Amino acid sequence: MPQKRVTSLDVAKRAGVSRTTVSFVLNKTSHQQISPETVLRVQQAAEELGYVPDESARALVSRRAQSIGLIFSRPTVRISSDIFLNQVVVGLLDVVHANQMRLLLDVVEDLDEKNTYVNLVKSRRVDGIILNGPRFDEQALDYLAENDFPTVIMGSLPQSHFCSVDVDNVAAARTAVEHLIHLGHRQIACITNAQAPFTAAIHRLTGYRQALENAGLPYSADQVRFGNFDPQSGYTQMKSLLAGPVRPTAVFVASDVVAYGAISAIHEHGLSIPGDIALVGFDDVPMSNFISPSLTTIRLPATELAVKAGELLLDLIQGKPQEPCQVLLPTELIIRQSCGGKPS
Amino acid sequence: MPQKRVTSLDVAKRAGVSRTTVSFVLNKTSHQQISPETVLRVQQAAEELGYVPDESARALVSRRAQSIGLIFSRPTVRISSDIFLNQVVVGLLDVVHANQMRLLLDVVEDLDEKNTYVNLVKSRRVDGIILNGPRFDEQALDYLAENDFPTVIMGSLPQSHFCSVDVDNVAAARTAVEHLIHLGHRQIACITNAQAPFTAAIHRLTGYRQALENAGLPYSADQVRFGNFDPQSGYTQMKSLLAGPVRPTAVFVASDVVAYGAISAIHEHGLSIPGDIALVGFDDVPMSNFISPSLTTIRLPATELAVKAGELLLDLIQGKPQEPCQVLLPTELIIRQSCGGKPS
DNA sequence: TTGAAAGCGTTACCAG
DNA sequence: CTGGTAACGCTTTCAA
């Protein structure tokens, strides 16, 4: 007989009070004044019995699931090598812990209408949702918007009125490419972090283009490739770039992890970094300081973004008026060895 | 007025039937025979109204939370750079999706008694638990054992009777070190993947020791360091190893990510890999094929482990008799460049 | 074949 | 200050 449940009634009996009183004590419902000794008796009884309230029952009546959903908007395969996500989880875990809540994790695959986060919302399993890495074609969000369900976007979705937390991807990418330009590079290629539907990919690409154009350099689609979250895609796209008619002297890879693959392809081609080709990444994931060559990159405050998103969401859930709702956190160019800006 | 909830009663009214019928239709309770046209009418009504049952209510009465908990037994900081976890999440997500369940993520920090998974269990938030990376001092598990709550350990916990899914860490580590020995190395150091309380760390260390002893080589604690899940620890411990009196010609690093740090330290010391020092890792995370030098390592079937763990857990939850409950999956030595076993 | 009614364990209102 | 009692939305037994 597993799970001999302890209910609030058991606690009540043991403490010689009613269920109501137990509830008041355990929830610190201070409206009602309860004698200190009763409080103690109840607490003791609860302690002895190892009583923990049933969350389903509590959720049913309080209309609070006491948990939030973290949704990754991408196929599961694209999660396997994206270390960036770990930092998001860590940040969110901290926030939910601080608020006695729980974290539910899910994924929405390409345009998968069946298993969307809308179900999560409608079934009241979560009190709010954080959508990570939105795509332009995000459609299920409309429902959330109409019902103004507590939602925070991690990333940017133009023309949406959701609360969001992000960095200025355009500016950050521009900074990365400008660094390359200042170093004297003129033939600069770009491998994005993800496919086109992902907003961050387009924004970083835009930054790349702006930097080129500001410097009077031509932008050519021939020098652009789309990565796909993992090193393999970086490897493949870099190969493709190297097979082209003009070899770039520098590459801006809009994701560190994708850059690892690009580095491998460059080495395999017998070229050196930064000697033959300079490289700037994006994200500054924990390994980037340790690989060879160490990667010059844009630091993204991943955990802070997550924490901010979590806090914003909790405010939303608690109905706190939250107006300046599009938060941008700063990025930073971290100069290491991969573009020769620093002694090797 | 956010969230104008649609209840089963609304559906019933619209379909011109009772709540009972709605429930029967939607849950395919085939015990009762319902006329096909009624079924259709109900389904249509539910569809039109966008009805999704309230999970709290359902959980309360059915005593099923329809979700499982994935618990990482380590401080959150130790999650940030462990890409291995992503694969676990991916595998589990697949399993829960296939079973209309959800995945709840949590962490238990060092000996943190307050916020343990026991609460998760007692509050009925999850129907079962997967504990990833157990420590020897895991104490909260006792409660689960006593109440035989559905639990699967990812990793090994000696003397426990829980279902578990793991690889043979001892044998795998032995294989890795034997590879080094066959290559002619005699002075082989070891950096573990984690601190001593983590069972996997000790098991891999044991494999290292066995390989040495089988080959008649002396085991010396001087040649052993404890990593801590991240590249930084690998870097630090490798520095410490290099500062010692005897320089190893090979190092077995029981985690790829930790190995990245070790590689960096070796390079910084002006030594080459595999020329001066050969390296074998453990895990075969997605980047290891792309870094320089590419890492010879033990492939751990991470996703498969997770899937197996998830399936085992679901069987347990559904009360299916599950006797051969300690599953070991095979590992494989992947030879790349970091120990010179393969042309560079 | 369908419907009425009784809970599931909690919170919260309203008397005592 | 404390204790009945009515919800919360669903499933399920039992009648009709």
XYZ file of C-alpha atoms (C1' of nucleotides) in Angstrom:
720
model
C 0.000 0.000 0.000
C 2.062 2.868 -1.192
C 1.185 6.405 -0.356
C -0.910 6.450 2.741
C -1.834 10.057 2.305
C -1.844 12.445 5.186
C -4.638 14.975 4.752
C -5.313 18.211 6.467
C -8.043 16.409 8.367
C -5.496 14.069 9.914
C -3.497 17.020 11.058
C -6.614 18.680 12.368
C -7.594 15.639 14.401
C -4.168 15.201 15.838
C -3.989 18.839 16.815
C -7.555 18.749 18.085
C -8.759 21.525 15.802
C -10.689 21.790 12.563
C -9.450 21.625 9.024
C -10.093 25.309 8.690
C -7.728 26.119 11.473
C -5.064 23.935 9.982
C -5.398 25.724 6.710
C -5.184 29.107 8.389
C -2.086 28.199 10.305
C -0.247 26.581 7.454
C -1.025 29.343 5.027
C -0.307 32.066 7.529
C -3.689 33.569 6.805
C -3.152 36.379 9.206
C -6.586 37.874 8.747
C -7.692 35.576 11.447
C -5.937 35.709 14.741
C -5.123 32.327 16.111
C -3.708 31.703 19.529
C 0.000 31.077 19.455
C -0.377 27.809 21.236
C -2.862 26.536 18.686
C -0.482 27.528 15.961
C 2.245 25.588 17.627
C 0.066 22.552 18.134
C -0.949 22.535 14.497
C 2.578 23.019 13.266
C 3.768 20.218 15.451
C 1.059 17.884 14.277
C 1.814 18.698 10.669
C 5.479 18.160 11.261
C 5.003 14.838 13.006
C 2.693 13.553 10.347
C 4.883 14.850 7.568
C 1.926 16.622 6.101
C 2.269 18.290 2.723
C -0.858 19.709 1.128
C -2.131 18.114 -2.032
C -1.273 20.517 -4.799
C -4.038 19.413 -7.108
C -6.654 20.188 -4.537
C -5.012 23.425 -3.673
C -4.666 24.392 -7.302
C -8.242 23.534 -8.009
C -9.620 25.862 -5.433
C -7.031 28.601 -5.530
C -6.802 28.624 -9.325
C -3.045 28.658 -9.064
C -0.937 25.822 -10.331
C 2.063 27.246 -8.531
C 4.246 26.494 -11.458
C 5.451 28.125 -14.610
C 6.192 26.650 -17.966
C 9.424 27.110 -19.840
C 8.821 26.444 -23.500
C 11.526 25.995 -26.058
C 10.263 26.844 -29.458
C 12.208 24.369 -31.521
C 12.530 20.683 -32.302
C 13.985 18.631 -29.481
C 17.008 17.709 -31.570
C 18.009 21.340 -31.531
C 18.234 21.288 -27.780
C 20.850 18.598 -27.405
C 23.852 20.739 -27.980
C 22.649 24.152 -26.990
C 24.381 24.743 -23.710
C 22.835 28.173 -23.574
C 19.619 26.592 -22.445
C 21.189 25.234 -19.314
C 21.830 28.701 -18.095
C 18.256 29.633 -18.722
C 17.055 26.686 -16.715
C 19.407 27.512 -13.898
C 18.234 31.094 -13.691
C 14.616 30.122 -13.750
C 15.077 27.425 -11.168
C 16.452 30.031 -8.827
C 13.458 32.254 -9.307
C 10.856 29.563 -8.879
C 12.565 28.236 -5.782
C 12.530 31.654 -4.240
C 8.795 31.725 -4.800
C 7.799 28.214 -3.834
C 6.887 27.413 -7.361
C 7.839 24.706 -9.807
C 9.244 24.617 -13.278
C 7.632 22.693 -16.076
C 9.631 22.177 -19.213
C 8.317 21.682 -22.674
C 9.066 22.042 -26.299
C 6.997 23.033 -29.235
C 8.158 21.438 -32.411
C 7.707 23.043 -35.802
C 4.225 24.328 -36.190
C 2.969 21.489 -34.099
C -0.498 22.645 -33.305
C -1.581 19.729 -31.222
C 0.845 19.831 -28.413
C 1.263 23.524 -27.982
C 1.631 25.502 -24.873
C -1.966 26.504 -25.254
C -2.885 23.206 -23.742
C -0.628 23.896 -20.841
C -2.461 27.109 -20.288
C -5.971 25.901 -20.793
C -5.475 22.926 -18.580
C -4.256 25.302 -15.901
C -1.128 23.316 -15.402
C 0.936 26.459 -15.293
C 0.258 29.985 -14.147
C 2.397 31.546 -16.789
C 4.667 30.811 -19.662
C 8.143 31.788 -20.731
C 8.678 31.248 -24.401
C 12.295 30.856 -25.332
C 13.593 31.627 -28.794
C 10.453 32.630 -30.641
C 9.994 32.239 -34.342
C 8.345 34.682 -36.642
C 5.670 32.165 -37.408
C 4.731 31.632 -33.794
C 1.005 31.227 -34.077
C -0.172 29.773 -30.828
C 0.749 32.980 -29.089
C -2.350 34.675 -30.396
C -4.479 32.742 -27.994
C -2.320 33.809 -25.067
C -2.500 37.401 -26.200
C -6.258 37.442 -26.523
C -6.726 36.026 -23.081
C -3.843 38.018 -21.760
C -2.377 35.009 -20.147
C 0.820 35.773 -18.236
C 3.546 35.327 -20.811
C 7.098 36.482 -21.181
C 9.114 36.081 -24.328
C 12.790 35.369 -24.047
C 13.907 36.883 -27.260
C 12.125 39.331 -29.483
C 8.978 39.104 -31.467
C 8.368 42.264 -33.444
C 4.896 43.703 -33.332
C 3.883 41.682 -30.352
C 2.822 43.321 -27.137
C 4.122 40.644 -24.881
C 6.528 41.294 -22.125
C 9.933 40.281 -23.315
C 13.497 40.011 -22.163
C 16.302 40.077 -24.619
C 19.532 41.683 -25.648
C 19.832 44.011 -28.569
C 20.830 41.364 -31.038
C 21.220 43.768 -33.907
C 23.574 46.049 -32.010
C 25.505 43.180 -30.491
C 26.065 41.545 -33.844
C 27.091 44.884 -35.254
C 29.651 45.245 -32.488
C 31.063 41.826 -33.244
C 31.438 42.538 -36.925
C 32.780 46.039 -36.328
C 35.490 44.476 -34.244
C 36.447 42.383 -37.233
C 36.374 45.427 -39.482
C 38.564 47.419 -37.140
C 41.015 44.573 -37.248
C 41.285 45.225 -40.966
C 39.063 42.511 -42.364
C 37.145 43.283 -45.508
C 35.940 39.917 -46.587
C 33.703 38.885 -43.727
C 31.292 35.987 -43.906
C 28.442 35.154 -41.583
C 26.961 31.949 -40.278
C 23.783 32.503 -38.322
C 22.905 30.728 -35.130
C 19.668 29.333 -36.468
C 17.349 29.112 -39.429
C 15.484 32.098 -40.717
C 12.201 31.682 -38.859
C 13.997 32.287 -35.578
C 13.908 35.966 -34.855
C 17.328 36.076 -33.228
C 18.917 34.678 -36.363
C 17.484 37.439 -38.503
C 18.352 40.144 -36.020
C 21.953 39.065 -35.771
C 22.162 38.834 -39.503
C 20.812 42.362 -39.710
C 23.520 43.560 -37.366
C 26.112 41.894 -39.532
C 24.721 43.619 -42.590
C 24.550 46.999 -40.899
C 28.154 46.812 -39.794
C 29.250 46.027 -43.313
C 27.184 48.773 -44.852
C 28.215 51.334 -42.270
C 31.793 50.590 -43.224
C 31.033 50.845 -46.877
C 31.585 47.165 -47.452
C 29.312 45.242 -49.777
C 26.813 42.829 -48.326
C 26.506 39.657 -50.299
C 24.199 36.759 -49.683
C 26.968 34.535 -50.993
C 28.826 35.146 -47.789
C 25.913 34.171 -45.579
C 24.976 30.724 -44.334
C 22.343 29.584 -41.893
C 23.419 27.509 -38.918
C 21.112 25.354 -36.917
C 22.015 25.441 -33.234
C 24.629 22.697 -33.323
C 28.314 22.330 -34.180
C 27.506 20.041 -37.067
C 25.651 22.822 -38.847
C 28.581 25.177 -38.290
C 30.905 22.601 -39.725
C 28.779 22.036 -42.795
C 28.158 25.702 -43.475
C 31.774 26.625 -43.018
C 32.733 23.925 -45.494
C 30.278 25.433 -47.903
C 31.746 28.868 -47.357
C 35.262 27.566 -47.949
C 34.132 25.905 -51.129
C 32.966 29.240 -52.491
C 34.835 31.418 -54.974
C 36.099 33.984 -52.472
C 37.549 32.845 -49.211
C 36.600 35.125 -46.298
C 39.332 36.368 -44.009
C 36.932 36.505 -41.125
C 33.660 34.924 -40.102
C 31.022 36.083 -37.702
C 29.296 33.008 -36.326
C 26.216 34.021 -34.423
C 26.464 31.219 -31.881
C 29.489 29.860 -30.060
C 28.370 26.285 -30.353
C 27.886 26.628 -34.088
C 31.293 28.308 -34.199
C 32.928 25.195 -32.758
C 31.885 23.360 -35.874
C 33.147 26.162 -38.081
C 36.508 26.079 -36.353
C 36.759 22.383 -36.982
C 36.018 22.875 -40.670
C 38.628 25.606 -40.954
C 41.275 23.465 -39.302
C 40.371 20.553 -41.482
C 40.980 22.784 -44.445
C 44.505 23.293 -43.236
C 43.882 26.910 -42.338
C 44.755 28.530 -39.056
C 42.764 30.725 -36.721
C 43.225 33.611 -36.494
C 46.109 33.521 -38.947
C 44.125 32.699 -42.038
C 40.626 33.271 -40.814
C 39.458 35.250 -37.807
C 36.350 34.261 -35.943
C 33.900 35.957 -33.645
C 31.176 34.012 -31.898
C 28.071 34.888 -29.958
C 26.784 33.808 -26.527
C 29.986 33.227 -24.586
C 29.030 29.806 -23.337
C 31.216 28.354 -20.602
C 33.441 26.335 -22.920
C 34.397 29.193 -25.181
C 37.163 30.344 -22.936
C 38.741 26.909 -23.003
C 38.690 25.696 -26.570
C 41.558 26.278 -28.986
C 41.735 28.940 -29.997
C 39.736 30.563 -27.248
C 36.791 32.281 -28.798
C 36.272 36.001 -29.124
C 32.579 36.413 -28.654
C 29.654 38.473 -27.489
C 28.714 37.735 -23.919
C 25.043 37.215 -23.440
C 23.922 37.444 -19.834
C 22.029 34.189 -20.090
C 21.222 33.540 -16.489
C 20.337 37.154 -15.841
C 17.983 37.122 -18.801
C 16.274 34.088 -17.380
C 16.037 35.549 -13.914
C 14.586 38.747 -15.276
C 12.114 36.828 -17.376
C 11.090 34.781 -14.373
C 10.608 37.806 -12.190
C 8.642 39.599 -14.842
C 6.427 36.584 -15.235
C 5.790 36.298 -11.528
C 4.831 39.946 -11.419
C 2.455 39.357 -14.254
C 0.943 36.372 -12.511
C 0.494 38.329 -9.339
C -1.221 41.017 -11.315
C 1.323 43.666 -10.537
C 1.117 46.402 -13.105
C 4.127 45.870 -15.263
C 4.393 48.514 -17.878
C 7.913 48.960 -19.169
C 7.718 45.427 -20.310
C 10.326 45.093 -23.027
C 13.564 44.664 -21.167
C 16.913 44.747 -22.918
C 20.020 43.621 -21.100
C 23.502 44.685 -22.144
C 25.980 42.524 -23.982
C 29.725 42.743 -23.993
C 32.427 41.959 -26.506
C 34.824 39.458 -24.990
C 38.135 39.514 -26.775
C 40.099 36.312 -26.798
C 42.343 34.641 -29.319
C 40.146 33.661 -32.225
C 40.508 36.893 -34.084
C 43.962 37.844 -33.093
C 42.859 40.896 -31.177
C 44.856 39.560 -28.298
C 48.212 37.860 -28.095
C 47.965 34.148 -28.528
C -11.184 39.266 -17.549
C -8.580 36.856 -18.632
C -9.320 33.198 -18.865
C -12.992 32.711 -19.287
C -12.756 29.070 -18.547
C -14.605 26.532 -20.586
C -15.768 23.713 -18.351
C -17.096 20.318 -19.196
C -20.516 21.651 -18.311
C -20.301 24.216 -21.074
C -19.484 21.493 -23.519
C -22.327 19.390 -22.187
C -24.838 22.178 -22.596
C -23.707 22.949 -26.087
C -23.883 19.319 -27.087
C -27.173 18.910 -25.323
C -25.944 16.171 -23.026
C -24.758 15.841 -19.462
C -21.320 16.299 -17.994
C -21.069 12.593 -17.547
C -21.453 11.952 -21.220
C -18.869 14.525 -22.059
C -16.422 12.874 -19.736
C -17.154 9.471 -21.213
C -16.647 10.649 -24.734
C -13.501 12.622 -24.110
C -11.871 9.919 -22.066
C -12.974 7.197 -24.410
C -14.459 5.323 -21.509
C -15.578 2.490 -23.711
C -17.281 0.625 -20.906
C -20.295 2.655 -21.722
C -21.601 2.518 -25.204
C -22.499 5.891 -26.537
C -24.225 6.469 -29.816
C -21.796 7.573 -32.511
C -23.786 10.659 -33.225
C -23.657 11.748 -29.607
C -19.926 11.188 -29.624
C -19.630 13.362 -32.658
C -21.794 16.073 -31.199
C -19.733 16.167 -28.029
C -16.453 16.200 -29.878
C -17.647 18.982 -32.057
C -18.818 21.033 -29.123
C -15.529 20.502 -27.335
C -13.640 21.468 -30.431
C -15.675 24.601 -31.044
C -15.366 25.731 -27.493
C -11.677 24.861 -27.359
C -12.273 22.834 -24.275
C -9.319 21.412 -22.396
C -9.985 19.689 -19.086
C -8.660 21.269 -15.940
C -5.723 19.163 -14.886
C -5.951 20.054 -11.240
C -9.484 18.823 -11.030
C -8.664 15.758 -12.995
C -5.582 15.040 -10.931
C -7.493 15.510 -7.728
C -10.051 12.896 -8.542
C -7.914 10.507 -10.544
C -4.935 10.724 -8.223
C -2.665 11.142 -11.179
C -0.690 14.295 -11.784
C 0.110 13.186 -15.310
C 3.616 14.388 -14.958
C 6.983 13.137 -13.888
C 9.787 14.902 -12.132
C 13.344 15.008 -13.353
C 15.615 15.802 -10.451
C 19.218 16.780 -10.766
C 21.076 15.984 -7.634
C 23.538 18.814 -7.583
C 23.841 22.555 -7.091
C 22.387 24.611 -9.917
C 25.790 26.053 -10.748
C 26.916 22.598 -11.742
C 24.230 22.456 -14.374
C 25.275 25.441 -16.425
C 27.944 23.777 -18.441
C 26.901 20.180 -18.401
C 25.620 19.629 -21.888
C 25.003 16.024 -21.031
C 21.847 17.068 -19.271
C 20.318 18.431 -22.429
C 20.294 15.015 -23.919
C 18.589 13.650 -20.878
C 15.905 16.279 -21.111
C 15.409 15.609 -24.784
C 14.995 11.888 -24.258
C 12.569 12.353 -21.439
C 10.561 14.920 -23.306
C 10.047 12.401 -26.065
C 8.769 9.823 -23.633
C 6.390 12.101 -21.798
C 5.001 13.461 -25.042
C 4.286 9.975 -26.256
C 2.304 9.440 -23.088
C 0.456 12.701 -22.766
C 2.381 13.587 -19.697
C 4.485 16.545 -18.629
C 7.977 17.043 -17.382
C 8.773 18.890 -14.225
C 12.354 19.873 -13.626
C 14.028 20.398 -10.321
C 17.280 20.361 -8.540
C 18.292 19.288 -5.112
C 21.190 21.234 -3.814
C 23.662 19.818 -1.332
C 21.845 18.087 1.457
C 19.074 20.585 1.156
C 16.397 18.969 3.240
C 13.734 21.572 2.804
C 13.257 21.594 -0.874
C 13.673 17.956 -1.676
C 11.825 15.848 -4.115
C 9.922 14.393 -1.206
C 7.749 17.450 -1.324
C 7.127 16.886 -4.962
C 5.963 13.426 -4.147
C 3.909 14.185 -1.101
C 2.143 17.047 -2.758
C 1.267 14.684 -5.577
C 2.661 17.027 -8.137
C 4.344 14.201 -9.956
C 3.512 10.560 -10.405
C 7.095 9.474 -10.379
C 10.631 10.686 -10.141
C 13.813 10.273 -12.092
C 16.847 11.097 -10.053
C 19.831 12.035 -12.136
C 23.376 11.693 -10.884
C 22.879 10.375 -7.390
C 25.284 10.920 -4.576
C 26.262 8.417 -1.959
C 24.765 10.595 0.702
C 21.364 10.767 -0.945
C 19.131 10.704 2.075
C 15.707 11.758 0.905
C 15.443 8.591 -1.121
C 14.641 6.599 1.974
C 11.206 8.072 2.084
C 10.549 7.112 -1.511
C 11.787 3.614 -0.855
C 9.597 3.105 2.177
C 6.518 4.213 0.334
C 7.670 2.529 -2.806
C 7.014 5.612 -4.803
C 7.758 5.181 -8.506
C 11.381 6.148 -8.826
C 14.121 5.517 -11.306
C 17.729 6.376 -10.718
C 19.799 7.581 -13.631
C 23.156 6.440 -12.449
C 24.010 3.912 -9.815
C 23.428 3.831 -6.133
C 24.941 0.748 -4.575
C 22.804 -1.162 -2.119
C 19.639 0.520 -3.188
C 16.777 -1.450 -4.610
C 15.540 1.225 -6.911
C 15.118 0.752 -10.578
C 18.075 2.284 -12.282
C 19.491 2.972 -15.698
C 23.163 3.446 -16.181
C 26.241 2.364 -18.039
C 28.946 0.278 -16.474
C 31.095 3.191 -15.438
C 33.824 1.042 -14.006
C 34.227 -1.012 -17.161
C 33.946 1.993 -19.439
C 36.603 3.888 -17.547
C 38.790 0.811 -17.602
C 38.401 0.633 -21.362
C 39.412 4.252 -21.717
C 42.523 3.820 -19.619
C 43.416 0.515 -21.227
C 43.378 2.293 -24.559
C 45.967 4.681 -23.192
C 48.015 1.789 -21.840
C 47.940 -0.015 -25.158
C 49.222 3.130 -26.744
C 52.265 2.747 -24.539
C 51.508 5.214 -21.785
C 52.762 4.368 -18.324
C 52.314 7.611 -16.488
C 48.596 8.157 -16.621
C 46.785 10.700 -14.514
C 43.077 11.008 -13.848
C 40.692 13.885 -13.395
C 37.243 12.788 -12.313
C 34.038 14.221 -13.648
C 32.764 15.235 -10.256
C 33.454 15.329 -6.564
C 33.625 12.193 -4.489
C 30.041 12.053 -3.234
C 28.831 11.481 -6.759
C 28.728 7.795 -7.419
C 29.740 8.057 -11.047
C 32.926 9.844 -10.092
C 33.995 7.056 -7.786
C 33.058 4.350 -10.233
C 35.049 5.893 -13.032
C 37.961 6.372 -10.721
C 37.724 2.727 -9.793
C 37.862 1.761 -13.463
C 40.952 3.883 -13.863
C 42.576 2.181 -10.931
C 41.659 -1.282 -12.118
C 43.125 -0.677 -15.539
C 46.375 0.460 -14.007
C 46.575 -2.453 -11.629
C 45.643 -4.991 -14.261
C 48.557 -3.707 -16.266
C 50.858 -3.852 -13.305
C 51.134 -0.102 -13.106
C 51.174 1.632 -9.756
C 48.132 3.598 -8.666
C 48.995 6.811 -6.955
C 46.637 9.319 -5.449
C 49.108 11.984 -6.514
C 47.986 11.450 -10.050
C 44.305 11.879 -9.250
C 42.291 15.065 -9.136
C 38.598 15.698 -8.709
C 36.780 17.700 -11.348
C 33.493 19.401 -10.777
C 31.332 19.222 -13.902
C 32.722 22.283 -15.634
C 35.694 23.206 -17.813
C 37.027 25.534 -15.158
C 37.540 22.647 -12.775
C 39.324 20.695 -15.480
C 41.573 23.642 -16.127
C 42.404 24.095 -12.478
C 43.010 20.435 -11.790
C 45.144 19.983 -14.860
C 47.265 22.938 -13.787
C 47.682 21.261 -10.455
C 48.695 18.025 -12.131
C 51.222 19.839 -14.301
C 52.658 21.533 -11.270
C 53.389 18.150 -9.693
C 56.747 16.403 -9.616
C 56.022 13.894 -12.364
C 54.367 14.985 -15.530
C 51.862 12.437 -16.858
C 52.096 11.438 -20.512
C 48.392 10.795 -20.612
C 45.302 11.856 -18.719
C 41.961 10.185 -18.383
C 39.383 12.917 -17.805
C 36.095 11.374 -16.817
C 33.970 14.036 -18.496
C 34.369 15.679 -21.879
C 33.397 19.084 -20.618
C 35.925 18.896 -17.824
C 38.443 17.707 -20.415
C 37.997 20.918 -22.375
C 39.412 22.791 -19.440
C 42.268 20.326 -19.108
C 43.128 20.761 -22.768
C 43.256 24.474 -22.313
C 45.612 24.121 -19.369
C 47.878 21.800 -21.303
C 48.053 24.176 -24.250
C 48.718 27.065 -21.957
C 51.646 25.130 -20.600
C 53.070 25.025 -24.101
C 52.486 21.311 -24.429
C 50.803 19.629 -27.341
C 48.068 17.042 -27.515
C 48.584 14.223 -28.191
C 52.290 14.877 -28.753
C 53.206 15.609 -25.156
C 50.106 14.496 -23.375
C 47.373 12.179 -24.600
C 43.828 12.619 -23.430
C 40.738 10.472 -23.201
C 37.420 11.914 -22.184
C 34.078 10.499 -21.189
C 30.517 11.194 -22.405
C 31.042 12.076 -26.052
C 29.031 15.252 -25.940
C 28.203 16.815 -29.300
C 31.111 19.246 -29.308
C 33.808 16.697 -28.721
C 34.064 15.797 -32.365
C 34.694 19.413 -33.265
C 37.145 20.820 -30.799
C 40.876 20.792 -31.436
C 42.127 18.238 -31.065
C 38.988 16.192 -31.458
C 38.494 14.184 -28.333
C 38.894 10.468 -27.966
C 36.220 9.535 -25.509
C 33.739 7.019 -24.208
C 30.355 7.413 -25.806
C 27.551 7.383 -23.328
C 24.145 6.806 -24.879
C 22.669 9.765 -23.079
C 19.348 10.073 -24.802
C 18.791 6.337 -24.795
C 19.495 6.240 -21.084
C 16.894 8.903 -20.545
C 14.333 7.215 -22.737
C 14.867 3.931 -20.954
C 14.578 5.636 -17.597
C 11.378 7.327 -18.673
C 9.832 4.142 -19.944
C 10.796 2.259 -16.836
C 9.247 4.960 -14.735
C 6.006 4.928 -16.675
C 5.788 1.184 -16.266
C 6.303 1.610 -12.574
C 3.611 4.258 -12.406
C 1.205 2.070 -14.281
C 1.932 -0.708 -11.858
C 3.375 -3.006 -14.449
C 5.534 -5.605 -12.788
C 9.037 -4.539 -13.596
C 11.519 -6.931 -12.178
C 14.825 -6.826 -14.026
C 15.112 -3.297 -12.926
C 18.774 -2.435 -13.066
C 19.420 -1.667 -16.697
C 22.930 -1.202 -18.040
C 23.415 0.235 -21.506
C 26.592 -0.289 -23.511
C 29.276 2.311 -24.034
C 31.743 2.603 -26.835
C 35.250 3.894 -27.174
C 35.330 6.607 -29.807
C 38.815 7.098 -31.121
C 39.658 10.549 -32.375
C 42.776 12.660 -32.300
C 43.418 13.506 -28.689
C 45.489 10.484 -27.945
C 47.094 9.946 -31.260
C 45.360 6.696 -31.934
C 44.256 8.142 -35.210
C 46.038 10.244 -37.791
C 45.707 13.910 -37.114
C -27.587 5.016 -23.738
C -27.707 8.855 -20.599
C -28.155 11.643 -16.204
C -28.050 12.650 -11.092
C -25.222 12.756 -7.372
C -21.266 11.719 -4.543
C -16.845 12.601 -3.668
C -11.352 13.989 -4.431
C -8.570 17.580 -0.539
C -8.231 22.065 -0.263
C -9.598 27.056 0.680
C -12.600 30.585 2.349
C -16.944 32.502 3.683
C -19.904 33.128 7.520
C -21.741 31.920 11.776
C -20.924 30.775 16.570
C -10.668 32.950 17.823
C -12.620 28.661 15.845
C -15.644 25.312 13.282
C -19.302 23.965 9.951
C -20.115 24.305 4.981
C -19.995 25.445 0.281
C -17.492 25.605 -3.639
C -13.379 24.392 -7.346
C -14.111 20.993 -12.070
C -13.664 16.606 -12.796
C -14.595 11.281 -12.755
C -17.438 7.497 -11.741
C -20.979 4.679 -9.471
C -25.620 3.846 -9.657
C -30.311 4.565 -11.416
C -33.412 5.557 -14.881
